[in-house]
mmCIF file of C-alpha atoms and ligand atoms in Angstrom:
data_model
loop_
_atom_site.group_PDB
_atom_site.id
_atom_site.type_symbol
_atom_site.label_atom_id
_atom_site.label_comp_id
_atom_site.label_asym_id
_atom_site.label_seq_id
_atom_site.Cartn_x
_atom_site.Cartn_y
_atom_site.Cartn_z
ATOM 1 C CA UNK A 80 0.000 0.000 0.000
ATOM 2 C CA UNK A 81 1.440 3.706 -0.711
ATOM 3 C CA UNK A 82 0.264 5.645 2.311
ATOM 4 C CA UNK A 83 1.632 8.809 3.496
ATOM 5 C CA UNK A 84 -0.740 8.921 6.629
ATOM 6 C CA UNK A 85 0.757 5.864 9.050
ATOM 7 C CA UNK A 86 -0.568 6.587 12.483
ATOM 8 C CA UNK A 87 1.151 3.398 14.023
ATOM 9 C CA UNK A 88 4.600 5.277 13.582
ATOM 10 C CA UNK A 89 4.100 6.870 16.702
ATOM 11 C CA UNK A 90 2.993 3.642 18.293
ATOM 12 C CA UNK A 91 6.217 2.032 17.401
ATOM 13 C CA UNK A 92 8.626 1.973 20.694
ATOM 14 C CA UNK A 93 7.573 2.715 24.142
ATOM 15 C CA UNK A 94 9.673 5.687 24.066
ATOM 16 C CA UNK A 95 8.040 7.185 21.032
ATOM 17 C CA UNK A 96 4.971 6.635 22.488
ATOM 18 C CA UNK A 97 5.751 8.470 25.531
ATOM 19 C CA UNK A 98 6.355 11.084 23.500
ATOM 20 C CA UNK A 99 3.117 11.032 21.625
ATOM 21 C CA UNK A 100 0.766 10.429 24.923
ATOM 22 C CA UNK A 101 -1.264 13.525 25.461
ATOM 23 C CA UNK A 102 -2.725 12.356 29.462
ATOM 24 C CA UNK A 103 0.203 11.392 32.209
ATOM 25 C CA UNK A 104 -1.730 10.853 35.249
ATOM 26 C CA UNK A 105 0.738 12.105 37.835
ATOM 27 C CA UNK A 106 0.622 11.709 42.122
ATOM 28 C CA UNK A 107 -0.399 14.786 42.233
ATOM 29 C CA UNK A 108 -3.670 14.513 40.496
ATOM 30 C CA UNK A 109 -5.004 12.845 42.939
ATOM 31 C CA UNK A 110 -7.248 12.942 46.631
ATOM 32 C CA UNK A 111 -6.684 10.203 48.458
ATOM 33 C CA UNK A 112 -10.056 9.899 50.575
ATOM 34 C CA UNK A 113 -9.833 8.195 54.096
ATOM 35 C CA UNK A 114 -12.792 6.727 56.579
ATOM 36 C CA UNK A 115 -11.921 7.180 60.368
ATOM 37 C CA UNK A 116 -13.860 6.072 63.071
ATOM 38 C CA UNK A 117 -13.452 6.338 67.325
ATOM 39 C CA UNK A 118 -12.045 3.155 67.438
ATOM 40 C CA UNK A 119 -8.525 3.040 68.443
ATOM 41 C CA UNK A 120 -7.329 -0.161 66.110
ATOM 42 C CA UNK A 121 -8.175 -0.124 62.236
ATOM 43 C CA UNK A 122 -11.615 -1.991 61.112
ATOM 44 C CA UNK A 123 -11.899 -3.477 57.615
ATOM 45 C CA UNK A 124 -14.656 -1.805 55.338
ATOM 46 C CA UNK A 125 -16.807 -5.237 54.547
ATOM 47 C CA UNK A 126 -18.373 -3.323 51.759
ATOM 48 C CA UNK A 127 -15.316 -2.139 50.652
ATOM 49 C CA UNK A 128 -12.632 -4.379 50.942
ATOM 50 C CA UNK A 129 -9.173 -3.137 50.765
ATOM 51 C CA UNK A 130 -10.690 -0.289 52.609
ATOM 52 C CA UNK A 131 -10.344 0.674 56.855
ATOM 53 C CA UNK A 132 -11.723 2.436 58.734
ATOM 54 C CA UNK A 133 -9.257 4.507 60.604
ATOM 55 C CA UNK A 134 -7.969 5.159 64.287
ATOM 56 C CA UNK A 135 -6.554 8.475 64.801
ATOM 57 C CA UNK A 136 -3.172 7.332 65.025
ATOM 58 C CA UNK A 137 -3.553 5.109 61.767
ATOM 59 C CA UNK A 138 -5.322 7.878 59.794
ATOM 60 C CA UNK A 139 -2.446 10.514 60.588
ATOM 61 C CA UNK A 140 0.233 7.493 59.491
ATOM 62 C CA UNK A 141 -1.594 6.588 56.440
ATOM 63 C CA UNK A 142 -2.050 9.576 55.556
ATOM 64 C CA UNK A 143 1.474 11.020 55.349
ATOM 65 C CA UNK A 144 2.413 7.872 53.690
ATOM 66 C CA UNK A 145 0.424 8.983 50.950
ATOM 67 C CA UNK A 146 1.559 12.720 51.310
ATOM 68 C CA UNK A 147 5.612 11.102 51.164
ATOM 69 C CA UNK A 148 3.953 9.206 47.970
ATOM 70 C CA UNK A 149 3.338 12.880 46.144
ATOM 71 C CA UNK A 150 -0.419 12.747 46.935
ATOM 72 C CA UNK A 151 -1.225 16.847 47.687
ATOM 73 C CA UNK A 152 -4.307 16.213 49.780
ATOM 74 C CA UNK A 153 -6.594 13.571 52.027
ATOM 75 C CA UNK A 154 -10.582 14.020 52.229
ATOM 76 C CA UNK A 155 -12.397 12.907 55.502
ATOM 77 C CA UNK A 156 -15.410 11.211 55.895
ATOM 78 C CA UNK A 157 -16.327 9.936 59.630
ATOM 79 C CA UNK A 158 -18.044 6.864 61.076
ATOM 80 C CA UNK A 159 -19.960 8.367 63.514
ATOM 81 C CA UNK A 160 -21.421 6.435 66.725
ATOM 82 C CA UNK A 161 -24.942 5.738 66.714
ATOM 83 C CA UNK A 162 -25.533 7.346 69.697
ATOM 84 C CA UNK A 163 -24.206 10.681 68.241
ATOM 85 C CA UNK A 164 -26.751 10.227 65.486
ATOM 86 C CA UNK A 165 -29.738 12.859 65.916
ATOM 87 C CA UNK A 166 -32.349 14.610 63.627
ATOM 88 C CA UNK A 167 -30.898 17.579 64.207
ATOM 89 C CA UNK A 168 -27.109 16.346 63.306
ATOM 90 C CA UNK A 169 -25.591 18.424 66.292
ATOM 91 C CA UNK A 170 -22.788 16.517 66.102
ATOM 92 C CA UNK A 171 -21.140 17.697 62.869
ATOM 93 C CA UNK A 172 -20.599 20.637 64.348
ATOM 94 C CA UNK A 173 -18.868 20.015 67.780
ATOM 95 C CA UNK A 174 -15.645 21.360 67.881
ATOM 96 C CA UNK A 175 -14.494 18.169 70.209
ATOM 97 C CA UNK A 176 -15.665 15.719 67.351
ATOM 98 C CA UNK A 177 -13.883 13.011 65.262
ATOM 99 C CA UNK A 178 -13.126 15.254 62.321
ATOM 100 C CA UNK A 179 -11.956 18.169 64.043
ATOM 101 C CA UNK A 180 -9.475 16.075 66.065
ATOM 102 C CA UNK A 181 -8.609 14.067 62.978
ATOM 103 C CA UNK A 182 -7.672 18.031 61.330
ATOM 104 C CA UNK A 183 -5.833 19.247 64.439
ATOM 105 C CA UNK A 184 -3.878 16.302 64.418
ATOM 106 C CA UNK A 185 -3.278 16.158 60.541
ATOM 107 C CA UNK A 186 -2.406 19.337 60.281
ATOM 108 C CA UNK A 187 0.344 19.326 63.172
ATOM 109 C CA UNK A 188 2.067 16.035 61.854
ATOM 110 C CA UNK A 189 2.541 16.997 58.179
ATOM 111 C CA UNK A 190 1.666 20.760 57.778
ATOM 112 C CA UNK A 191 2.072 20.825 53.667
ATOM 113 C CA UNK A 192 -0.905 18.408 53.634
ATOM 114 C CA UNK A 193 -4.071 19.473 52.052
ATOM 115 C CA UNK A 194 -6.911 18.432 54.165
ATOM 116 C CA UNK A 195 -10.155 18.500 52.704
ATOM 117 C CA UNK A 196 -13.330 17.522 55.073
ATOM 118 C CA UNK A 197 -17.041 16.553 53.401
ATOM 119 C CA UNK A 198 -19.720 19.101 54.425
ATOM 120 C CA UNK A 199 -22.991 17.264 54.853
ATOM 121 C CA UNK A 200 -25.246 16.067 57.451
ATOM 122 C CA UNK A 201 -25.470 12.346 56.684
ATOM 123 C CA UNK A 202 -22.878 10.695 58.825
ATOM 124 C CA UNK A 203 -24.338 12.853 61.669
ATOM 125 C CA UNK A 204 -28.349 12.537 61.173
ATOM 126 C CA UNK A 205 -30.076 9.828 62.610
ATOM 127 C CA UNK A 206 -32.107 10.030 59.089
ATOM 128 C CA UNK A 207 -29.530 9.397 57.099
ATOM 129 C CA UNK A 208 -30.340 12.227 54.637
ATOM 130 C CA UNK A 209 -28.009 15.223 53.963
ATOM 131 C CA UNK A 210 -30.237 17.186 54.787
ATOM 132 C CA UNK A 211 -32.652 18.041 57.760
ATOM 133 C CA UNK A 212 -35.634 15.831 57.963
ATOM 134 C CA UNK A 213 -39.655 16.903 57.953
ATOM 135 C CA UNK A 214 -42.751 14.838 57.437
ATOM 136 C CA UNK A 215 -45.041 16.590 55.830
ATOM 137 C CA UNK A 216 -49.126 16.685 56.856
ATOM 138 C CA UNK A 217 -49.301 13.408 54.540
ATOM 139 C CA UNK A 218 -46.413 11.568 55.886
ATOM 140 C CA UNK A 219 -44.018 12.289 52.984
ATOM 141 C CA UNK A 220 -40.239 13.466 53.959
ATOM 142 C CA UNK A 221 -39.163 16.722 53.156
ATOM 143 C CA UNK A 222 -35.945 18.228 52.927
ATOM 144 C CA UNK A 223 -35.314 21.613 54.548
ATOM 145 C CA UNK A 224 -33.184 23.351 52.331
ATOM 146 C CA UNK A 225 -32.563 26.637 54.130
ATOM 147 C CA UNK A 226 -32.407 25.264 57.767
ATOM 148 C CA UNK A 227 -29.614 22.845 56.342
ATOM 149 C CA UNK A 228 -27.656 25.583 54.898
ATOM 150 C CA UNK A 229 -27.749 26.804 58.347
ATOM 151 C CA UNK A 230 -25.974 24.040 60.011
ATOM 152 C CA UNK A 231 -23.746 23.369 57.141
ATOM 153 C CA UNK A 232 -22.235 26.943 57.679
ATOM 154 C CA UNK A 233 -21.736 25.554 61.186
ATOM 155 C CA UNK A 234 -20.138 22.811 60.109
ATOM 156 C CA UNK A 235 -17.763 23.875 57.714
ATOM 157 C CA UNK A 236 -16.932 26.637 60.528
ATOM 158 C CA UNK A 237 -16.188 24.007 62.978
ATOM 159 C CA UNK A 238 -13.903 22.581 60.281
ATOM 160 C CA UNK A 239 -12.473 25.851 59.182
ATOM 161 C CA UNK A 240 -11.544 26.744 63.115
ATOM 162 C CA UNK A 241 -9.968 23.110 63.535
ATOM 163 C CA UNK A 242 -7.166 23.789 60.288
ATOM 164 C CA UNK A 243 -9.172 22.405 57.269
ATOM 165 C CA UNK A 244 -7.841 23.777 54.288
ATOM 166 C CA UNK A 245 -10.732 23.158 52.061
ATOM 167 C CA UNK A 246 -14.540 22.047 52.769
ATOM 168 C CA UNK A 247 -16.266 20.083 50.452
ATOM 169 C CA UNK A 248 -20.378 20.469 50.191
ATOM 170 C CA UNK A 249 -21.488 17.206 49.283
ATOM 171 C CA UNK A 250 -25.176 18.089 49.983
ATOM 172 C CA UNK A 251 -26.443 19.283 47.256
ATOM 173 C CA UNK A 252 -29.086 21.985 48.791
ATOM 174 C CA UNK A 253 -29.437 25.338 47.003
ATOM 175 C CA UNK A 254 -27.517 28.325 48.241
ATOM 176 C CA UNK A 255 -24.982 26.367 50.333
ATOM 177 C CA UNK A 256 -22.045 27.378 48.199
ATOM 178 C CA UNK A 257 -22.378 31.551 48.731
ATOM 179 C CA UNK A 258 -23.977 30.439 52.529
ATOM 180 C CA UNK A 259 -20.579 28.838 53.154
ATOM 181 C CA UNK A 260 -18.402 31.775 51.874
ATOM 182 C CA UNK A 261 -20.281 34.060 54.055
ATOM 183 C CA UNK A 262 -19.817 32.504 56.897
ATOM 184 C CA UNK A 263 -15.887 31.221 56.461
ATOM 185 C CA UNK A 264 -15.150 35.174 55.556
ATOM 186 C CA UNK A 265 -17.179 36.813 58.232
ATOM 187 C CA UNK A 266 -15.254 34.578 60.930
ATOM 188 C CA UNK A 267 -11.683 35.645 59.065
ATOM 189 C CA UNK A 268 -11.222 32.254 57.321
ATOM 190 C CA UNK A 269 -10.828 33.747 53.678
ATOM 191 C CA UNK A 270 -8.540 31.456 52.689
ATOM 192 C CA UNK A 271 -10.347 28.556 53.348
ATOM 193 C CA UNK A 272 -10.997 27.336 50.002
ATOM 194 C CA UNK A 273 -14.634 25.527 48.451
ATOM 195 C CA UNK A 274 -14.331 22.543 47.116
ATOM 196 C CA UNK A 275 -18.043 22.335 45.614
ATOM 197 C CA UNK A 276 -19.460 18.736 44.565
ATOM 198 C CA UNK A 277 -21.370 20.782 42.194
ATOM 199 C CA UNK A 278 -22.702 17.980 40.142
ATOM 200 C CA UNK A 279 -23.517 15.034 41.954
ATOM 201 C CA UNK A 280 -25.921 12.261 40.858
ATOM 202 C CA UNK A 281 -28.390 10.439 42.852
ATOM 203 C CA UNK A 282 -26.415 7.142 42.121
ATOM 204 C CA UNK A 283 -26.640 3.764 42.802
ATOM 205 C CA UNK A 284 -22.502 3.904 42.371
ATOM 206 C CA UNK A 285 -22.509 5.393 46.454
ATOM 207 C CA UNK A 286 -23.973 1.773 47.875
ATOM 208 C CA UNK A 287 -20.570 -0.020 48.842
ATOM 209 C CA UNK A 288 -19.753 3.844 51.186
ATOM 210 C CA UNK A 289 -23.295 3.965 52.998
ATOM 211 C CA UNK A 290 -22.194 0.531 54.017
ATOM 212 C CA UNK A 291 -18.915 2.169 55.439
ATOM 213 C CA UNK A 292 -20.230 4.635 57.445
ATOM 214 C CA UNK A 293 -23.557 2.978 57.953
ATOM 215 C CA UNK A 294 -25.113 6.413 56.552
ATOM 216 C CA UNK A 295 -28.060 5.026 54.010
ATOM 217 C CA UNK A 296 -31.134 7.009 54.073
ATOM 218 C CA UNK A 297 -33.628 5.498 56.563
ATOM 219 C CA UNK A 298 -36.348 6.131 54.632
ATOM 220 C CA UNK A 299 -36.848 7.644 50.817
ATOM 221 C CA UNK A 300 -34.220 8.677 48.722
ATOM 222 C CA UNK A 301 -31.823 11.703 47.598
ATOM 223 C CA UNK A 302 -33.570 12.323 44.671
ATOM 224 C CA UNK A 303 -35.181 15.640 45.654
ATOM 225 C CA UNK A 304 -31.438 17.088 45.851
ATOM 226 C CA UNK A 305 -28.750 14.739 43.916
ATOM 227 C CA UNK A 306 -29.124 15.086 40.350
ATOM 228 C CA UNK A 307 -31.140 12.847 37.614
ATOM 229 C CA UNK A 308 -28.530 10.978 35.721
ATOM 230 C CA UNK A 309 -30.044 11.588 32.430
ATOM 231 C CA UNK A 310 -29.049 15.797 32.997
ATOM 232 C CA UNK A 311 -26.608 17.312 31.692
ATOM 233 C CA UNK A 312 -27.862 21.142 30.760
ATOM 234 C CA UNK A 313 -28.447 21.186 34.420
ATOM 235 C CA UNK A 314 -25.175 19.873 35.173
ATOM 236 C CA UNK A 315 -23.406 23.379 33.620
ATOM 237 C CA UNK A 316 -26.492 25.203 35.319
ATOM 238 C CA UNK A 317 -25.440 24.011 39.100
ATOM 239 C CA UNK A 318 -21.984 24.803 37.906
ATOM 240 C CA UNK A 319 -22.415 28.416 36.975
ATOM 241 C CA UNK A 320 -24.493 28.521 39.921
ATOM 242 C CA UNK A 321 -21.780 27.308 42.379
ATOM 243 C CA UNK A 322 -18.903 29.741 40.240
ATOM 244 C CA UNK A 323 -21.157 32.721 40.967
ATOM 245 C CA UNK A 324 -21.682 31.542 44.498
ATOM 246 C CA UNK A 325 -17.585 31.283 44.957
ATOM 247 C CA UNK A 326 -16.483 27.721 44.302
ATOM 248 C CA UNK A 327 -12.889 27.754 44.060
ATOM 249 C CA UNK A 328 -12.947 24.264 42.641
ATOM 250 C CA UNK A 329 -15.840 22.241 41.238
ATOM 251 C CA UNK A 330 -16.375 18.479 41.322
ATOM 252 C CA UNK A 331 -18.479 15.974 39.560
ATOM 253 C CA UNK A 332 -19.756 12.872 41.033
ATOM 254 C CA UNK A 333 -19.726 9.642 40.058
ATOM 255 C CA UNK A 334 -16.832 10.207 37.324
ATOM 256 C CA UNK A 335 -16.545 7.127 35.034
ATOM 257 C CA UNK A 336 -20.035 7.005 33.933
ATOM 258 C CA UNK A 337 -19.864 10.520 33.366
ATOM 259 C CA UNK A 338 -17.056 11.617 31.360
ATOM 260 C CA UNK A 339 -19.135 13.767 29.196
ATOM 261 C CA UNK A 340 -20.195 15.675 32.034
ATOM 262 C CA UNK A 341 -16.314 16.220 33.122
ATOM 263 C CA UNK A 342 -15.441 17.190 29.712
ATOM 264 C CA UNK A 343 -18.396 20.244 29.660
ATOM 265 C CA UNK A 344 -17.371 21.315 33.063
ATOM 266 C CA UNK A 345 -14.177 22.014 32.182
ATOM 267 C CA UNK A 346 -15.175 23.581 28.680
ATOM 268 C CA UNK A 347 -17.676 25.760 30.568
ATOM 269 C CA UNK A 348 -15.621 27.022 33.498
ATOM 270 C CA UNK A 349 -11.883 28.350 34.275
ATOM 271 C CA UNK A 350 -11.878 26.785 37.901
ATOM 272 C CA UNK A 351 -10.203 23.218 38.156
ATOM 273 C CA UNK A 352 -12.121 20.382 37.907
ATOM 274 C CA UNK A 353 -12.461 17.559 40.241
ATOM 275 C CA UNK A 354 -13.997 13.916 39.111
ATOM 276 C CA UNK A 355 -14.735 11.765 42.133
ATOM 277 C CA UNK A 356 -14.324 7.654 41.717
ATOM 278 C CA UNK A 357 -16.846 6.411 44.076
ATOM 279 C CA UNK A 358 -17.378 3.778 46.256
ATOM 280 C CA UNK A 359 -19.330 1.493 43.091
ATOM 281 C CA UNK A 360 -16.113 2.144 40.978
ATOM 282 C CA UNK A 361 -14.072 0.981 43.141
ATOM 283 C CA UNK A 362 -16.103 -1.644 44.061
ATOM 284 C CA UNK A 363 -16.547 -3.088 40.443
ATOM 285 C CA UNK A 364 -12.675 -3.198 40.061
ATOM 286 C CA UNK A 365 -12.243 -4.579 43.013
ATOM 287 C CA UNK A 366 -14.572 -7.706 42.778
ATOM 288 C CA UNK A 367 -13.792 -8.441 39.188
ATOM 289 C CA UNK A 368 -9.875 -8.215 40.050
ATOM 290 C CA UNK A 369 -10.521 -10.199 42.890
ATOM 291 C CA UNK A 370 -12.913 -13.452 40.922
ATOM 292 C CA UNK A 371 -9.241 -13.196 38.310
ATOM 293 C CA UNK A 372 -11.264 -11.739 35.051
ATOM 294 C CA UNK A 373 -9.638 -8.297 34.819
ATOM 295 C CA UNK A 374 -6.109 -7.361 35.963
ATOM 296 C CA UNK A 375 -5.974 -4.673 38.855
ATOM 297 C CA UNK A 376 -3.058 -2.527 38.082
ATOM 298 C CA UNK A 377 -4.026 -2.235 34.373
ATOM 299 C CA UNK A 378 -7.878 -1.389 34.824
ATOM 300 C CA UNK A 379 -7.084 1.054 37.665
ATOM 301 C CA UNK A 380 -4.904 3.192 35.686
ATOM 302 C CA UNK A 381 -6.615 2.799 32.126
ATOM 303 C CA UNK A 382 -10.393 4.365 34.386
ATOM 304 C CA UNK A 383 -7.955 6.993 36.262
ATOM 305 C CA UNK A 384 -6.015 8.112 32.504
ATOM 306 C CA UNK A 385 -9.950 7.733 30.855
ATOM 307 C CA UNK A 386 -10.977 9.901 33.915
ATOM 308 C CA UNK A 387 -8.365 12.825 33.644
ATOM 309 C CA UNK A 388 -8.130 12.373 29.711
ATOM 310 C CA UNK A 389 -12.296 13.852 29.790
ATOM 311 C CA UNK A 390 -11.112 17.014 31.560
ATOM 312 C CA UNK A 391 -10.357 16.463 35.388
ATOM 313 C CA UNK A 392 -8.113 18.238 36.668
ATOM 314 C CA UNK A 393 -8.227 16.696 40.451
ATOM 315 C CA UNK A 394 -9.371 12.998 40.888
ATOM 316 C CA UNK A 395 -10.686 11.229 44.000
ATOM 317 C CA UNK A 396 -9.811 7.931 44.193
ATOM 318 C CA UNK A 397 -9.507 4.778 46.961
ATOM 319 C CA UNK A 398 -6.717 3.722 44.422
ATOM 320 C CA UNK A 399 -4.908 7.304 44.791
ATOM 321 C CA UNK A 400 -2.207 5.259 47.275
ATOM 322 C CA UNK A 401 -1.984 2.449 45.345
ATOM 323 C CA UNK A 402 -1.470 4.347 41.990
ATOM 324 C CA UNK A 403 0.931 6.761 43.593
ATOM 325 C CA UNK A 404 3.247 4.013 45.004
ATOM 326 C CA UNK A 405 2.870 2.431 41.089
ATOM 327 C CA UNK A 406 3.962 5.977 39.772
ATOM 328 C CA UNK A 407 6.776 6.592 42.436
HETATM 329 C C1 LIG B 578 -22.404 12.101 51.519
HETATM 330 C C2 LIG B 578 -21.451 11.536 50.575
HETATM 331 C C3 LIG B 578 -21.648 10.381 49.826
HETATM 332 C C4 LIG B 578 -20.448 10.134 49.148
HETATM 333 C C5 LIG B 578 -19.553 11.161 49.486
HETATM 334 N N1 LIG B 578 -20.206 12.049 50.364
HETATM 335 C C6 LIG B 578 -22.799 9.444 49.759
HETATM 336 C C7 LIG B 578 -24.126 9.918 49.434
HETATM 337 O O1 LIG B 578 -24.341 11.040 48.963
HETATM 338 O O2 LIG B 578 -25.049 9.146 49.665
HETATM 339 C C8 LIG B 578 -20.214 8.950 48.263
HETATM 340 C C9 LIG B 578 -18.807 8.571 48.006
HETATM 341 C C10 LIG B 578 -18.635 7.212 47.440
HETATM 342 O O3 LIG B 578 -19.596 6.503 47.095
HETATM 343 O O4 LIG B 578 -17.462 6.824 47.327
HETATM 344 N N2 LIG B 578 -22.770 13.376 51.478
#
């Protein structure tokens, strides 16, 4: 054949393809994010396996082993005791609680850290929605959107006030994003930057971390606040919402079933973009690597490259150690 166009020439040596390759996921793409719990010995995620739930002690280890690894940042998300479970979620904003311990003691044992904490009320609400809980005269649950916003400016305050140097709403009510801001600059914590989950699905992809933190919705579903999975227009209208509200960074959540949504993010918008891997991702990986039909290493890179080639800037991951140690 005469052709003058031969793509495969630079496919021919590893080194030529190096130079060719247009997405290099690096260490320092990544979140690596980490469950903790009261306990004082580390407890194996059943629903997760391969995941722990972390003491204090093993949470501030585990995490700078990352950090040495070139990961920039950790995001928290707590087990909380059923006892400190209430309607009201008091609890995610005491300043003696698990997360603001876990910061304080972050913070002092490797200060160039990132720490990044989820705001939301579901770890600490005895409904298990992110939200505060009402029934209304016909017994149906209602979310109360403003009163939330109210207690997650208390929260992220607690978390602000403890050393976090982001806070991540993962709640999804209206108005949190410019709430938040408010309240972090009126208390002098301007540089306390918003990580917004901005677009974040009601999806059956967050099963395997309920399980985790034992944080499923008692009753109902997060429908009336996560996103439809079929949107996308709406997607780029809670971003734009969330820019004008002061996101510093905006996420979108699950990430490999929703590349496209990545890649219009981060057309639409000059803040970086964060993809988050969830708990079903991980999951699926996990459980096919672990019956022998797909090979680990290979899978967990090609989703992470696929994940970062649609546009992400930042990616979540349970793999983030794993990968980093691989890229090291
Ligand atoms: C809660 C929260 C969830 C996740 C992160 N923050 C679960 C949910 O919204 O039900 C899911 C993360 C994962 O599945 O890995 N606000």
């Amino acid at each position: 054949m005469n052709l003058f166009q031969r793509p495969r020439r630079n496919r021919k040596s590893p080194a030529i393809r190096a130079m060719a390759r247009e997405t290099v996921l690096t260490p320092e793409d990544l979140v690596y994010p980490l469950f903790l719990h009261e306990g004082s010995e580390e407890e194996a995620i059943t629903s997760m396996p391969g995941c722990m739930r972390w003491s204090l002690d093993g949470l501030v280890r585990e995490a700078g082993e990352a950090h040495a690894l070139g990961i920039p940042a950790v995001i928290l998300f707590p087990a909380i005791a059923n006892e400190l479970k209430s309607p009201k979620a008091g609890e995610c904003a005491n300043p003696e609680g698990l997360v603001p311990r876990a910061i304080r003691a972050l913070k002092a044992a490797h200060p160039s850290l990132v720490v990044i904490t989820d705001v939301a009320l579901d770890p600490y609400n005895s409904d298990g929605q992110d939200g505060l809980v009402q029934r209304n005269e016909v017994g149906l649950l209602e979310i109360l959107n403003d009163e939330t916003v109210e207690v997650l400016c208390r929260q992220a305050l607690c978390h602000a006030e403890a050393g976090a140097d982001m806070v991540g709403p993962s709640d999804m009510m209206d108005g949190r994003v410019a709430a938040i801001r408010a309240a972090l600059d009126g208390a002098s914590h301007q540089d306390v930057s918003i990580l917004s989950y901005s677009v974040k699905y009601a999806s059956a992809y967050y099963g395997p971390f309920r399980g985790a933190l034992d944080s499923a919705p008692k009753d109902g579903d997060k429908k009336t606040y996560q996103m439809d999975p079929g949107n996308l227009r709406e997607a780029v209208r809670e971003l734009l919402l969330d820019e004008e509200e002061g996101a510093d960074m905006v996420m979108v959540k699950p990430a490999g079933p929703y590349l496209d949504v990545i890649a219009a993010l981060r057309n639409e918008t000059t803040l970086p973009v964060a993809a988050y891997q969830v708990s079903g991702e991980y999951l699926m990986i996990k459980s096919a690597a672990a019956a022998g039909w797909l090979e680990e290493e290979a899978v967990v890179m090609e989703s992470l490259t696929g994940i970062k080639r649609a546009g992400a800037d930042i990616i979540l991951s349970y793999f983030a150690r794993d990968v980093a140690q691989r890229l090291g």
